[in-house]
């Protein structure tokens, strides 16, 4: 075992748990992810204890001593959590007569290891590994701990994707087939559990690996039928993949950008790297990359051999992406973000067309900046991933360079002119406008205020007098 183990587990909470267990004549084992991470020479992020006897009573004692909070997670298995000072320890009663039998019933071999807490804290760790988890960890293999563990809890199918993404694991022989047989049970899994595993997978080191495992076993299509609908759906000569594979390739490209944005983004690389640093925002952008073209299956119109159009696939796709996120149990705000990025993913390409024709205007760039706000880097990351994932015969060979140039121009306008302009107060507020025009509240006032704001940002009006004259002219026109 690693020489770093004593340092990993020199935790006052564990010492206290051990003393309380001795007082109650109970035995404790450190289990699961903590053991796995320690074997990888990583400081464990989670502490998971198994206890013989009354785990719930022990957890309550621990919470009391730590001035923490006791949470009963699963009364059937005495699964509890103690939270103190922002840190958590999970305690669970044995689910079998012995610790070895308990471990065999866990999800995957790499999580089915334990160490008696007494020996561990004494600096003499003893590894209990009835399923060969240490060997699988060394070999980089993901293998179920027992024959029925996947069907016992179908969420473990999604967890397989998360563990593959987190640890760079490959499926053991036969695992995809076993995952596929258990995947139908995901439909009955509580959504909050789905959301936790899904987002943890997308926040991990290699989300693409996890998604590919879910696709390989058939679970991805069950979780996201709107994504599956693009399988085999041809596009046009700008693309070399069908819609389904293009969506997956877009996720892979977004992940590559996260790892190193410099080759594609040049001077804009620092801004894109900063945007992708928060794990949750990065995960949601990856989710948008995976779902960005789900609207194509509902909008495809074949116009000739090898040609199809997908008018309004962005807006239709936004609705489908939102529904897909809700299906996965994502929070409302997270679902709205994914839908919004899906709805807007074509807008950089519309501006790119104007740039290619020499017709890019400050007004067009400003409208994009106003619409997307602080997510401008995310939108261009999504557009770049979309570009990289489409390599058809008619795709311009310098497509990435053109897009980077556009991003630089739009960002320069944002930084040099627009930030100050957007921060400036409107020339007239709603009450002033209604008083000057002698009208009451209503949608027309809102439309006039939007018109005046647009004109102010364009520089067409510069003072309240000009703003009022413009509003009066528009009202006379009806």
Short mmCIF file of C-alpha atoms in Angstrom, two decimals:
data_model
loop_
_atom_site.label_atom_id
_atom_site.label_comp_id
_atom_site.label_asym_id
_atom_site.label_seq_id
_atom_site.Cartn_x
_atom_site.Cartn_y
_atom_site.Cartn_z
CA UNK A 1 0.00 0.00 0.00
CA UNK A 2 1.03 3.61 -0.59
CA UNK A 3 3.29 5.28 1.97
CA UNK A 4 0.96 8.27 1.75
CA UNK A 5 -1.97 6.44 3.35
CA UNK A 6 -1.35 7.63 6.94
CA UNK A 7 -1.28 11.26 5.76
CA UNK A 8 -4.40 10.75 3.66
CA UNK A 9 -6.36 9.56 6.68
CA UNK A 10 -4.96 11.70 9.50
CA UNK A 11 -8.42 13.15 9.93
CA UNK A 12 -9.76 14.14 13.34
CA UNK A 13 -13.26 13.12 12.27
CA UNK A 14 -12.09 9.57 11.62
CA UNK A 15 -10.31 9.44 14.98
CA UNK A 16 -13.50 10.62 16.68
CA UNK A 17 -15.64 8.09 14.78
CA UNK A 18 -13.24 5.34 15.87
CA UNK A 19 -13.45 6.35 19.55
CA UNK A 20 -17.25 6.49 19.42
CA UNK A 21 -17.40 3.08 17.74
CA UNK A 22 -15.12 1.56 20.39
CA UNK A 23 -17.38 3.00 23.10
CA UNK A 24 -20.36 1.31 21.42
CA UNK A 25 -18.38 -1.90 20.76
CA UNK A 26 -18.79 -1.50 17.00
CA UNK A 27 -16.35 -2.09 14.17
CA UNK A 28 -15.80 0.46 11.41
CA UNK A 29 -14.35 0.02 7.94
CA UNK A 30 -13.34 2.75 5.52
CA UNK A 31 -14.81 1.78 2.15
CA UNK A 32 -15.39 2.66 -1.46
CA UNK A 33 -14.06 5.74 -3.16
CA UNK A 34 -11.73 6.69 -0.30
CA UNK A 35 -9.84 3.40 -0.62
CA UNK A 36 -9.83 3.63 -4.42
CA UNK A 37 -8.46 7.17 -4.39
CA UNK A 38 -5.79 6.34 -1.83
CA UNK A 39 -4.59 3.45 -4.01
CA UNK A 40 -4.26 5.99 -6.81
CA UNK A 41 -2.17 8.20 -4.48
CA UNK A 42 -4.90 10.83 -4.49
CA UNK A 43 -6.26 12.46 -1.36
CA UNK A 44 -9.77 11.03 -0.99
CA UNK A 45 -12.58 13.47 -1.65
CA UNK A 46 -15.19 11.37 0.18
CA UNK A 47 -15.18 9.45 3.44
CA UNK A 48 -17.47 6.41 3.45
CA UNK A 49 -17.64 4.24 6.57
CA UNK A 50 -19.38 0.90 7.01
CA UNK A 51 -20.38 -0.14 10.52
CA UNK A 52 -21.64 -3.30 12.11
CA UNK A 53 -24.45 -2.77 14.58
CA UNK A 54 -26.49 0.42 14.69
CA UNK A 55 -24.92 2.79 12.13
CA UNK A 56 -27.65 5.40 12.55
CA UNK A 57 -27.08 5.73 16.30
CA UNK A 58 -23.33 5.98 15.75
CA UNK A 59 -23.87 8.69 13.12
CA UNK A 60 -26.08 10.64 15.52
CA UNK A 61 -23.37 10.46 18.20
CA UNK A 62 -20.78 11.67 15.69
CA UNK A 63 -22.96 14.57 14.57
CA UNK A 64 -23.48 15.58 18.19
CA UNK A 65 -19.75 15.52 19.00
CA UNK A 66 -18.90 17.52 15.86
CA UNK A 67 -21.75 20.02 16.36
CA UNK A 68 -22.79 18.92 12.90
CA UNK A 69 -25.93 17.86 11.10
CA UNK A 70 -27.27 14.31 10.93
CA UNK A 71 -29.06 13.30 7.71
CA UNK A 72 -30.80 9.95 7.29
CA UNK A 73 -30.34 9.04 3.61
CA UNK A 74 -31.83 5.55 3.48
CA UNK A 75 -33.57 4.11 6.56
CA UNK A 76 -33.72 0.60 5.05
CA UNK A 77 -29.92 0.34 5.04
CA UNK A 78 -29.14 2.74 7.89
CA UNK A 79 -27.40 5.00 5.39
CA UNK A 80 -26.60 8.33 7.06
CA UNK A 81 -24.56 11.44 6.48
CA UNK A 82 -22.88 13.69 9.02
CA UNK A 83 -22.06 17.20 7.82
CA UNK A 84 -19.84 19.48 9.89
CA UNK A 85 -17.84 22.53 8.81
CA UNK A 86 -18.84 21.91 5.21
CA UNK A 87 -17.41 18.37 5.17
CA UNK A 88 -19.34 15.11 5.07
CA UNK A 89 -18.85 11.57 6.32
CA UNK A 90 -21.23 8.84 5.16
CA UNK A 91 -21.96 5.93 7.49
CA UNK A 92 -23.85 2.83 6.41
CA UNK A 93 -24.80 -0.34 8.18
CA UNK A 94 -23.55 -3.62 6.75
CA UNK A 95 -25.90 -4.88 4.06
CA UNK A 96 -24.79 -8.48 4.56
CA UNK A 97 -23.64 -10.62 7.50
CA UNK A 98 -19.95 -9.83 6.86
CA UNK A 99 -17.99 -6.92 5.43
CA UNK A 100 -16.71 -9.14 2.61
CA UNK A 101 -20.26 -10.04 1.57
CA UNK A 102 -21.22 -6.36 1.82
CA UNK A 103 -18.40 -5.41 -0.54
CA UNK A 104 -19.36 -8.03 -3.13
CA UNK A 105 -22.83 -6.43 -3.32
CA UNK A 106 -21.41 -2.98 -4.18
CA UNK A 107 -21.34 -1.49 -7.67
CA UNK A 108 -17.88 -1.97 -9.21
CA UNK A 109 -14.77 -3.81 -8.09
CA UNK A 110 -12.77 -0.59 -7.77
CA UNK A 111 -15.33 0.61 -5.21
CA UNK A 112 -15.66 -2.76 -3.44
CA UNK A 113 -12.60 -2.45 -1.23
CA UNK A 114 -12.32 -1.62 2.45
CA UNK A 115 -9.83 -1.25 5.28
CA UNK A 116 -10.54 -1.76 9.01
CA UNK A 117 -10.43 1.72 10.51
CA UNK A 118 -8.54 0.64 13.66
CA UNK A 119 -5.59 -0.75 11.72
CA UNK A 120 -5.66 2.09 9.21
CA UNK A 121 -5.41 4.81 11.86
CA UNK A 122 -2.68 2.83 13.63
CA UNK A 123 -0.59 3.07 10.47
CA UNK A 124 -0.96 -0.64 9.60
CA UNK A 125 -3.56 -0.61 6.81
CA UNK A 126 -5.06 -3.93 5.76
CA UNK A 127 -6.82 -4.05 2.40
CA UNK A 128 -9.99 -6.13 2.07
CA UNK A 129 -10.48 -6.77 -1.65
CA UNK A 130 -12.79 -9.74 -2.29
CA UNK A 131 -13.53 -8.84 -5.93
CA UNK A 132 -10.07 -7.94 -7.26
CA UNK A 133 -10.60 -4.21 -7.32
CA UNK A 134 -6.94 -3.32 -6.85
CA UNK A 135 -5.92 -5.42 -9.86
CA UNK A 136 -8.68 -3.85 -11.97
CA UNK A 137 -7.57 -0.40 -10.86
CA UNK A 138 -3.99 -1.14 -11.92
CA UNK A 139 -5.23 -2.48 -15.26
CA UNK A 140 -7.55 0.49 -15.79
CA UNK A 141 -10.63 -1.73 -16.03
CA UNK A 142 -14.20 -1.11 -14.93
CA UNK A 143 -15.92 -4.32 -13.84
CA UNK A 144 -19.11 -4.98 -11.83
CA UNK A 145 -18.46 -6.29 -8.33
CA UNK A 146 -21.01 -9.08 -8.66
CA UNK A 147 -23.45 -10.73 -11.05
CA UNK A 148 -26.63 -8.87 -10.10
CA UNK A 149 -25.35 -5.49 -8.96
CA UNK A 150 -26.35 -3.55 -12.09
CA UNK A 151 -29.95 -4.73 -12.09
CA UNK A 152 -30.14 -4.13 -8.32
CA UNK A 153 -29.59 -0.40 -8.96
CA UNK A 154 -29.78 0.68 -12.63
CA UNK A 155 -28.27 4.07 -11.75
CA UNK A 156 -24.99 2.16 -11.73
CA UNK A 157 -25.22 2.12 -15.54
CA UNK A 158 -24.85 5.90 -15.57
CA UNK A 159 -22.27 5.68 -12.80
CA UNK A 160 -20.18 3.49 -15.09
CA UNK A 161 -19.97 6.39 -17.51
CA UNK A 162 -19.04 8.75 -14.69
CA UNK A 163 -16.28 6.49 -13.36
CA UNK A 164 -14.89 5.94 -16.85
CA UNK A 165 -14.82 9.71 -17.34
CA UNK A 166 -13.26 10.43 -13.94
CA UNK A 167 -10.61 7.73 -13.88
CA UNK A 168 -9.92 7.00 -17.55
CA UNK A 169 -11.14 3.41 -17.22
CA UNK A 170 -11.97 1.01 -20.04
CA UNK A 171 -14.87 -1.46 -19.81
CA UNK A 172 -13.95 -4.99 -18.82
CA UNK A 173 -14.96 -7.66 -21.36
CA UNK A 174 -18.73 -8.05 -21.41
CA UNK A 175 -19.45 -4.89 -19.43
CA UNK A 176 -21.22 -2.96 -22.24
CA UNK A 177 -23.62 -5.86 -22.76
CA UNK A 178 -24.34 -6.09 -19.03
CA UNK A 179 -24.88 -2.35 -18.82
CA UNK A 180 -27.25 -2.54 -21.78
CA UNK A 181 -29.35 -5.24 -20.13
CA UNK A 182 -29.75 -3.11 -17.00
CA UNK A 183 -30.23 0.24 -18.75
CA UNK A 184 -34.01 -0.02 -19.11
CA UNK A 185 -34.27 0.41 -15.34
CA UNK A 186 -33.00 3.98 -15.64
CA UNK A 187 -36.54 5.05 -16.50
CA UNK A 188 -37.59 4.28 -12.91
CA UNK A 189 -34.57 5.96 -11.30
CA UNK A 190 -35.28 9.20 -9.39
CA UNK A 191 -34.31 12.18 -11.52
CA UNK A 192 -32.19 13.85 -8.87
CA UNK A 193 -29.93 10.77 -8.83
CA UNK A 194 -29.69 10.86 -12.63
CA UNK A 195 -28.77 14.54 -12.61
CA UNK A 196 -26.02 14.05 -10.03
CA UNK A 197 -24.28 11.29 -12.01
CA UNK A 198 -24.81 13.00 -15.39
CA UNK A 199 -23.29 16.30 -14.31
CA UNK A 200 -20.47 14.60 -12.40
CA UNK A 201 -19.60 12.73 -15.61
CA UNK A 202 -19.54 15.95 -17.65
CA UNK A 203 -17.44 17.69 -14.97
CA UNK A 204 -14.87 14.88 -15.01
CA UNK A 205 -11.48 14.70 -16.73
CA UNK A 206 -12.72 12.86 -19.84
CA UNK A 207 -16.49 13.28 -20.36
CA UNK A 208 -16.23 11.99 -23.91
CA UNK A 209 -15.05 8.60 -22.63
CA UNK A 210 -18.06 8.33 -20.34
CA UNK A 211 -20.55 9.35 -23.02
CA UNK A 212 -19.01 6.88 -25.47
CA UNK A 213 -19.46 4.05 -22.96
CA UNK A 214 -23.12 5.00 -22.49
CA UNK A 215 -23.55 5.07 -26.27
CA UNK A 216 -21.81 1.72 -26.64
CA UNK A 217 -24.17 0.03 -24.20
CA UNK A 218 -27.33 1.73 -25.52
CA UNK A 219 -28.03 3.76 -22.39
CA UNK A 220 -27.40 7.12 -24.05
CA UNK A 221 -30.32 6.71 -26.43
CA UNK A 222 -32.62 5.65 -23.60
CA UNK A 223 -31.64 8.68 -21.54
CA UNK A 224 -31.80 11.09 -24.50
CA UNK A 225 -34.22 9.87 -27.19
CA UNK A 226 -34.07 13.28 -28.92
CA UNK A 227 -30.35 12.70 -29.45
CA UNK A 228 -30.93 9.13 -30.64
CA UNK A 229 -33.38 10.42 -33.27
CA UNK A 230 -30.43 11.83 -35.21
CA UNK A 231 -28.82 8.44 -35.76
CA UNK A 232 -28.51 7.72 -39.48
CA UNK A 233 -29.89 11.15 -40.41
CA UNK A 234 -27.85 12.49 -43.32
CA UNK A 235 -26.96 16.17 -43.60
CA UNK A 236 -25.24 18.00 -46.47
CA UNK A 237 -21.76 18.32 -48.04
CA UNK A 238 -20.60 20.60 -45.22
CA UNK A 239 -20.78 17.57 -42.90
CA UNK A 240 -19.11 14.17 -42.99
CA UNK A 241 -21.18 12.60 -40.20
CA UNK A 242 -24.85 11.95 -39.59
CA UNK A 243 -26.60 14.15 -37.04
CA UNK A 244 -26.10 11.74 -34.13
CA UNK A 245 -22.37 11.25 -34.64
CA UNK A 246 -21.93 14.96 -35.34
CA UNK A 247 -23.41 15.79 -31.92
CA UNK A 248 -20.99 13.36 -30.27
CA UNK A 249 -18.09 14.79 -32.28
CA UNK A 250 -19.08 18.28 -31.14
CA UNK A 251 -18.78 17.19 -27.51
CA UNK A 252 -15.35 15.67 -28.22
CA UNK A 253 -14.22 18.89 -29.91
CA UNK A 254 -15.47 21.01 -26.99
CA UNK A 255 -13.50 18.81 -24.62
CA UNK A 256 -10.35 19.25 -26.74
CA UNK A 257 -10.85 23.03 -26.61
CA UNK A 258 -11.08 22.85 -22.81
CA UNK A 259 -7.80 20.94 -22.64
CA UNK A 260 -5.97 23.44 -24.85
CA UNK A 261 -7.79 26.32 -26.56
CA UNK A 262 -4.59 27.88 -27.95
CA UNK A 263 -4.37 26.09 -31.34
CA UNK A 264 -7.87 27.23 -32.34
CA UNK A 265 -8.39 30.46 -30.44
CA UNK A 266 -4.96 32.10 -30.43
CA UNK A 267 -5.20 35.49 -28.72
CA UNK A 268 -8.69 34.63 -27.44
CA UNK A 269 -7.49 31.44 -25.73
CA UNK A 270 -7.15 32.98 -22.26
CA UNK A 271 -10.75 34.19 -22.27
CA UNK A 272 -12.07 30.80 -23.40
CA UNK A 273 -9.95 28.99 -20.80
CA UNK A 274 -11.29 31.24 -18.05
CA UNK A 275 -14.85 30.59 -19.19
CA UNK A 276 -14.35 26.81 -19.02
CA UNK A 277 -12.72 26.81 -15.58
CA UNK A 278 -15.88 26.52 -13.39
CA UNK A 279 -16.78 22.79 -13.53
CA UNK A 280 -20.56 23.23 -13.53
CA UNK A 281 -20.58 25.81 -16.33
CA UNK A 282 -18.21 23.65 -18.35
CA UNK A 283 -20.44 20.61 -17.84
CA UNK A 284 -23.51 22.50 -19.00
CA UNK A 285 -21.71 23.78 -22.10
CA UNK A 286 -20.64 20.22 -22.87
CA UNK A 287 -24.28 19.20 -22.48
CA UNK A 288 -25.24 21.91 -24.99
CA UNK A 289 -22.56 20.63 -27.38
CA UNK A 290 -24.05 17.14 -27.19
CA UNK A 291 -27.58 18.41 -27.78
CA UNK A 292 -27.00 21.41 -30.05
CA UNK A 293 -28.41 19.78 -33.21
CA UNK A 294 -31.22 17.66 -31.73
CA UNK A 295 -33.71 19.87 -33.59
CA UNK A 296 -32.53 18.57 -36.95
CA UNK A 297 -34.53 15.35 -36.78
CA UNK A 298 -37.76 17.39 -36.57
CA UNK A 299 -36.86 19.96 -39.23
CA UNK A 300 -35.05 17.99 -41.93
CA UNK A 301 -36.18 18.67 -45.50
CA UNK A 302 -34.41 16.80 -48.27
CA UNK A 303 -33.77 19.12 -51.22
CA UNK A 304 -31.74 16.86 -53.48
CA UNK A 305 -29.25 13.98 -53.51
CA UNK A 306 -26.96 14.48 -50.52
CA UNK A 307 -28.63 17.76 -49.58
CA UNK A 308 -31.01 18.60 -46.77
CA UNK A 309 -32.06 21.77 -45.00
CA UNK A 310 -32.87 22.19 -41.32
CA UNK A 311 -34.64 25.53 -41.05
CA UNK A 312 -35.37 26.58 -37.46
CA UNK A 313 -33.53 23.57 -36.07
CA UNK A 314 -31.94 25.89 -33.50
CA UNK A 315 -35.23 27.10 -32.01
CA UNK A 316 -36.90 23.69 -32.27
CA UNK A 317 -33.77 22.13 -30.81
CA UNK A 318 -33.86 24.51 -27.86
CA UNK A 319 -37.26 23.14 -26.84
CA UNK A 320 -36.06 19.56 -27.25
CA UNK A 321 -32.83 20.26 -25.35
CA UNK A 322 -34.78 21.80 -22.48
CA UNK A 323 -37.05 18.75 -22.34
CA UNK A 324 -34.01 16.46 -22.43
CA UNK A 325 -32.42 18.27 -19.50
CA UNK A 326 -35.66 18.06 -17.53
CA UNK A 327 -35.79 14.34 -18.34
CA UNK A 328 -32.34 14.03 -16.74
CA UNK A 329 -33.49 15.95 -13.67
CA UNK A 330 -31.34 19.04 -14.18
CA UNK A 331 -32.25 22.18 -12.26
CA UNK A 332 -34.45 24.71 -14.04
CA UNK A 333 -31.65 27.25 -14.39
CA UNK A 334 -29.29 24.61 -15.80
CA UNK A 335 -31.92 23.42 -18.27
CA UNK A 336 -32.53 27.00 -19.39
CA UNK A 337 -28.81 27.54 -19.97
CA UNK A 338 -28.51 24.47 -22.20
CA UNK A 339 -31.67 25.44 -24.12
CA UNK A 340 -30.46 29.02 -24.54
CA UNK A 341 -27.09 27.98 -25.92
CA UNK A 342 -28.81 25.53 -28.26
CA UNK A 343 -31.17 28.27 -29.46
CA UNK A 344 -28.27 30.64 -30.14
CA UNK A 345 -25.69 28.24 -31.57
CA UNK A 346 -26.24 29.39 -35.18
CA UNK A 347 -25.92 33.11 -34.48
CA UNK A 348 -22.11 33.25 -34.77
CA UNK A 349 -22.43 31.58 -38.18
CA UNK A 350 -24.94 34.20 -39.31
CA UNK A 351 -22.43 36.91 -38.40
CA UNK A 352 -19.68 34.86 -40.03
CA UNK A 353 -21.61 34.94 -43.30
CA UNK A 354 -21.80 38.73 -43.05
CA UNK A 355 -18.06 38.91 -42.34
CA UNK A 356 -17.27 36.68 -45.33
CA UNK A 357 -19.30 39.04 -47.54
CA UNK A 358 -17.61 42.11 -46.06
CA UNK A 359 -20.92 43.18 -44.50
CA UNK A 360 -20.27 42.73 -40.78
CA UNK A 361 -21.66 45.72 -38.90
CA UNK A 362 -21.17 46.97 -35.37
CA UNK A 363 -24.93 46.80 -34.93
CA UNK A 364 -25.06 43.11 -35.81
CA UNK A 365 -22.18 42.33 -33.46
CA UNK A 366 -23.78 44.38 -30.70
CA UNK A 367 -27.06 42.52 -30.98
CA UNK A 368 -25.23 39.24 -30.50
CA UNK A 369 -23.36 40.60 -27.48
CA UNK A 370 -26.58 41.91 -25.95
CA UNK A 371 -28.34 38.61 -26.52
CA UNK A 372 -25.65 36.32 -25.11
CA UNK A 373 -24.17 38.59 -22.42
CA UNK A 374 -21.38 37.08 -20.35
CA UNK A 375 -21.71 33.78 -22.22
CA UNK A 376 -20.11 35.16 -25.39
CA UNK A 377 -16.99 32.99 -24.91
CA UNK A 378 -19.18 29.93 -24.36
CA UNK A 379 -21.14 30.59 -27.54
CA UNK A 380 -17.97 30.84 -29.62
CA UNK A 381 -16.56 27.70 -27.97
CA UNK A 382 -19.75 25.92 -28.99
CA UNK A 383 -19.54 27.35 -32.52
CA UNK A 384 -15.89 26.31 -32.82
CA UNK A 385 -16.65 22.78 -31.62
CA UNK A 386 -19.50 22.64 -34.14
CA UNK A 387 -17.10 23.75 -36.87
CA UNK A 388 -14.41 21.22 -35.96
CA UNK A 389 -17.03 18.45 -35.89
CA UNK A 390 -18.16 19.19 -39.48
CA UNK A 391 -15.60 18.21 -42.11
CA UNK A 392 -17.59 17.73 -45.28
CA UNK A 393 -16.22 18.31 -48.77
CA UNK A 394 -17.71 21.80 -49.08
CA UNK A 395 -16.54 23.05 -45.70
CA UNK A 396 -14.07 25.96 -46.11
CA UNK A 397 -10.56 24.77 -45.21
CA UNK A 398 -9.95 27.88 -43.10
CA UNK A 399 -13.30 27.76 -41.29
CA UNK A 400 -11.72 27.79 -37.82
CA UNK A 401 -9.53 30.81 -38.62
CA UNK A 402 -12.52 32.75 -39.94
CA UNK A 403 -14.49 32.01 -36.79
CA UNK A 404 -11.61 33.02 -34.51
CA UNK A 405 -11.24 36.28 -36.44
CA UNK A 406 -14.94 36.99 -35.97
CA UNK A 407 -14.73 36.26 -32.25
CA UNK A 408 -11.80 38.63 -31.92
CA UNK A 409 -13.66 41.42 -33.73
CA UNK A 410 -16.81 40.96 -31.67
CA UNK A 411 -14.86 40.82 -28.41
CA UNK A 412 -12.91 43.95 -29.36
CA UNK A 413 -16.16 45.82 -29.98
CA UNK A 414 -17.49 44.58 -26.64
CA UNK A 415 -14.40 45.74 -24.75
CA UNK A 416 -13.69 49.00 -26.58
CA UNK A 417 -17.19 50.41 -26.98
CA UNK A 418 -20.06 48.31 -25.82
CA UNK A 419 -19.34 47.75 -22.14
CA UNK A 420 -19.48 51.48 -21.45
CA UNK A 421 -22.48 51.99 -23.72
CA UNK A 422 -24.46 49.18 -22.10
CA UNK A 423 -23.61 50.53 -18.66
CA UNK A 424 -24.97 53.98 -19.55
CA UNK A 425 -28.52 54.64 -18.28
CA UNK A 426 -31.33 54.98 -20.84
CA UNK A 427 -32.01 58.50 -22.06
CA UNK A 428 -35.64 58.17 -20.91
CA UNK A 429 -37.15 55.73 -18.44
CA UNK A 430 -40.68 54.40 -18.62
CA UNK A 431 -42.26 56.99 -16.33
CA UNK A 432 -40.62 59.89 -18.15
CA UNK A 433 -41.72 58.53 -21.52
CA UNK A 434 -45.35 58.00 -20.42
CA UNK A 435 -45.53 61.49 -18.88
CA UNK A 436 -44.10 63.17 -21.99
CA UNK A 437 -46.40 61.27 -24.36
CA UNK A 438 -49.47 61.37 -22.14
CA UNK A 439 -50.00 57.60 -22.28
CA UNK A 440 -50.43 54.90 -19.67
CA UNK A 441 -48.61 51.61 -19.19
CA UNK A 442 -48.86 49.03 -21.94
CA UNK A 443 -46.91 46.96 -24.46
CA UNK A 444 -46.46 49.96 -26.76
CA UNK A 445 -44.41 51.71 -24.08
CA UNK A 446 -42.17 48.66 -23.81
CA UNK A 447 -41.67 48.58 -27.57
CA UNK A 448 -40.82 52.29 -27.61
CA UNK A 449 -38.29 51.88 -24.80
CA UNK A 450 -36.61 49.04 -26.69
CA UNK A 451 -36.52 51.19 -29.84
CA UNK A 452 -34.96 54.09 -27.94
CA UNK A 453 -32.36 51.86 -26.31
CA UNK A 454 -31.41 50.43 -29.70
CA UNK A 455 -31.08 53.91 -31.19
CA UNK A 456 -29.05 55.10 -28.20
CA UNK A 457 -26.59 52.21 -28.55
CA UNK A 458 -26.33 52.89 -32.29
CA UNK A 459 -25.49 56.53 -31.54
CA UNK A 460 -28.54 57.75 -33.47
CA UNK A 461 -29.83 59.64 -30.41
CA UNK A 462 -27.66 61.20 -27.73
CA UNK A 463 -29.99 63.14 -25.39
CA UNK A 464 -33.56 62.99 -23.97
CA UNK A 465 -34.83 65.56 -26.47
CA UNK A 466 -33.79 63.41 -29.45
CA UNK A 467 -35.19 60.34 -27.72
CA UNK A 468 -38.59 61.97 -27.22
CA UNK A 469 -38.73 63.18 -30.83
CA UNK A 470 -37.99 59.66 -32.07
CA UNK A 471 -40.71 58.21 -29.84
CA UNK A 472 -43.25 60.76 -31.10
CA UNK A 473 -42.39 60.04 -34.73
CA UNK A 474 -42.82 56.33 -34.16
CA UNK A 475 -46.19 56.87 -32.43
CA UNK A 476 -47.47 59.00 -35.30
CA UNK A 477 -46.51 56.23 -37.68
CA UNK A 478 -48.50 53.78 -35.59
#
